[in-house]
Amino acid sequence: MAPASTLEETAGARPPVEVRAETQYGTAAGVLLRAAREAAPLVTGSRGLGGFAGLLPGLVAQPCARHADCPVDVFREGGR
């Protein structure tokens, strides 16, 4: 489990949705794809490196968008 301070830093003190922390074995994309079997939609971030490379999805977002069984929303930091 992540410490409560990490969850609060990420989701805020009173998130508008239920937030739950879990620790699972595997790659980030693999763990998210397993979880996405029961999700609708799967929401992930994109690392965004700036310039042309920043337009490409990251190492987690790309396989999630390609292989998930549900819709995938990829958000960039700063809403770009």
PDB file of C-alpha atoms in Angstrom:
ATOM      1  CA  MET A   1       0.000   0.000   0.000  1.00  0.00           C
ATOM      2  CA  ALA A   2       1.128   3.514  -0.735  1.00  0.00           C
ATOM      3  CA  PRO A   3       1.396   5.846   2.221  1.00  0.00           C
ATOM      4  CA  ALA A   4      -1.626   8.065   2.782  1.00  0.00           C
ATOM      5  CA  SER A   5       0.517  11.136   2.093  1.00  0.00           C
ATOM      6  CA  THR A   6       1.363   9.837  -1.403  1.00  0.00           C
ATOM      7  CA  LEU A   7      -2.296   9.231  -2.204  1.00  0.00           C
ATOM      8  CA  GLU A   8      -3.277  12.674  -0.918  1.00  0.00           C
ATOM      9  CA  GLU A   9      -0.468  14.334  -2.887  1.00  0.00           C
ATOM     10  CA  THR A  10      -1.636  12.612  -6.074  1.00  0.00           C
ATOM     11  CA  ALA A  11      -5.423  12.695  -5.747  1.00  0.00           C
ATOM     12  CA  GLY A  12      -5.935  15.579  -3.306  1.00  0.00           C
ATOM     13  CA  ALA A  13      -7.352  15.554   0.189  1.00  0.00           C
ATOM     14  CA  ARG A  14     -10.924  14.947  -0.992  1.00  0.00           C
ATOM     15  CA  PRO A  15     -10.883  13.336  -4.462  1.00  0.00           C
ATOM     16  CA  PRO A  16     -14.196  13.409  -6.353  1.00  0.00           C
ATOM     17  CA  VAL A  17     -13.981   9.648  -6.985  1.00  0.00           C
ATOM     18  CA  GLU A  18     -12.954   6.633  -4.921  1.00  0.00           C
ATOM     19  CA  VAL A  19      -9.171   6.250  -4.873  1.00  0.00           C
ATOM     20  CA  ARG A  20      -7.554   2.964  -3.855  1.00  0.00           C
ATOM     21  CA  ALA A  21      -3.880   2.007  -3.737  1.00  0.00           C
ATOM     22  CA  GLU A  22      -2.668  -1.497  -4.586  1.00  0.00           C
ATOM     23  CA  THR A  23       0.724  -3.053  -5.052  1.00  0.00           C
ATOM     24  CA  GLN A  24       0.924  -5.668  -7.796  1.00  0.00           C
ATOM     25  CA  TYR A  25       3.730  -7.568  -9.492  1.00  0.00           C
ATOM     26  CA  GLY A  26       4.434  -6.832 -13.160  1.00  0.00           C
ATOM     27  CA  THR A  27       5.066  -4.022 -15.570  1.00  0.00           C
ATOM     28  CA  ALA A  28       2.922  -0.910 -15.229  1.00  0.00           C
ATOM     29  CA  ALA A  29       1.264  -1.539 -18.601  1.00  0.00           C
ATOM     30  CA  GLY A  30       0.631  -5.216 -17.818  1.00  0.00           C
ATOM     31  CA  VAL A  31      -0.923  -4.463 -14.439  1.00  0.00           C
ATOM     32  CA  LEU A  32      -3.138  -1.741 -15.934  1.00  0.00           C
ATOM     33  CA  LEU A  33      -4.240  -3.976 -18.812  1.00  0.00           C
ATOM     34  CA  ARG A  34      -5.275  -6.707 -16.357  1.00  0.00           C
ATOM     35  CA  ALA A  35      -7.221  -4.135 -14.337  1.00  0.00           C
ATOM     36  CA  ALA A  36      -8.789  -2.744 -17.514  1.00  0.00           C
ATOM     37  CA  ARG A  37     -10.625  -6.011 -18.103  1.00  0.00           C
ATOM     38  CA  GLU A  38     -13.132  -4.723 -15.539  1.00  0.00           C
ATOM     39  CA  ALA A  39     -12.774  -0.980 -16.268  1.00  0.00           C
ATOM     40  CA  ALA A  40     -14.555   1.513 -18.439  1.00  0.00           C
ATOM     41  CA  PRO A  41     -12.580   3.615 -19.255  1.00  0.00           C
ATOM     42  CA  LEU A  42      -8.923   3.162 -18.384  1.00  0.00           C
ATOM     43  CA  VAL A  43      -7.308   6.534 -17.686  1.00  0.00           C
ATOM     44  CA  THR A  44      -3.545   6.953 -17.869  1.00  0.00           C
ATOM     45  CA  GLY A  45      -1.057   9.770 -18.180  1.00  0.00           C
ATOM     46  CA  SER A  46       1.459  10.410 -20.920  1.00  0.00           C
ATOM     47  CA  ARG A  47       4.984  11.281 -19.960  1.00  0.00           C
ATOM     48  CA  GLY A  48       5.357  13.820 -22.798  1.00  0.00           C
ATOM     49  CA  LEU A  49       8.995  14.608 -23.531  1.00  0.00           C
ATOM     50  CA  GLY A  50       8.336  17.848 -25.413  1.00  0.00           C
ATOM     51  CA  GLY A  51       8.830  18.536 -29.107  1.00  0.00           C
ATOM     52  CA  PHE A  52       8.008  15.758 -31.565  1.00  0.00           C
ATOM     53  CA  ALA A  53       8.743  13.011 -29.013  1.00  0.00           C
ATOM     54  CA  GLY A  54       6.203  14.637 -26.680  1.00  0.00           C
ATOM     55  CA  LEU A  55       3.451  13.918 -29.199  1.00  0.00           C
ATOM     56  CA  LEU A  56       3.979  10.173 -28.833  1.00  0.00           C
ATOM     57  CA  PRO A  57       2.379   8.130 -26.042  1.00  0.00           C
ATOM     58  CA  GLY A  58       4.733   6.824 -23.364  1.00  0.00           C
ATOM     59  CA  LEU A  59       5.849   3.288 -22.558  1.00  0.00           C
ATOM     60  CA  VAL A  60       2.736   2.710 -20.439  1.00  0.00           C
ATOM     61  CA  ALA A  61       0.106   4.652 -22.390  1.00  0.00           C
ATOM     62  CA  GLN A  62       0.957   3.151 -25.779  1.00  0.00           C
ATOM     63  CA  PRO A  63       0.416  -0.544 -24.955  1.00  0.00           C
ATOM     64  CA  CYS A  64      -2.637   0.341 -22.873  1.00  0.00           C
ATOM     65  CA  ALA A  65      -4.206   2.238 -25.773  1.00  0.00           C
ATOM     66  CA  ARG A  66      -3.348  -0.555 -28.195  1.00  0.00           C
ATOM     67  CA  HIS A  67      -4.388  -3.618 -26.167  1.00  0.00           C
ATOM     68  CA  ALA A  68      -7.021  -2.616 -23.596  1.00  0.00           C
ATOM     69  CA  ASP A  69     -10.471  -4.201 -23.821  1.00  0.00           C
ATOM     70  CA  CYS A  70     -12.083  -0.868 -22.899  1.00  0.00           C
ATOM     71  CA  PRO A  71     -11.774   2.765 -24.020  1.00  0.00           C
ATOM     72  CA  VAL A  72      -8.513   4.434 -22.954  1.00  0.00           C
ATOM     73  CA  ASP A  73      -8.078   8.131 -22.140  1.00  0.00           C
ATOM     74  CA  VAL A  74      -4.500   9.411 -22.200  1.00  0.00           C
ATOM     75  CA  PHE A  75      -3.962  12.749 -20.451  1.00  0.00           C
ATOM     76  CA  ARG A  76      -0.910  14.957 -20.770  1.00  0.00           C
ATOM     77  CA  GLU A  77       0.384  17.069 -17.888  1.00  0.00           C
ATOM     78  CA  GLY A  78      -0.874  20.623 -18.174  1.00  0.00           C
ATOM     79  CA  GLY A  79      -3.797  19.608 -20.391  1.00  0.00           C
ATOM     80  CA  ARG A  80      -1.909  19.992 -23.680  1.00  0.00           C
TER      81      ARG A  80
END
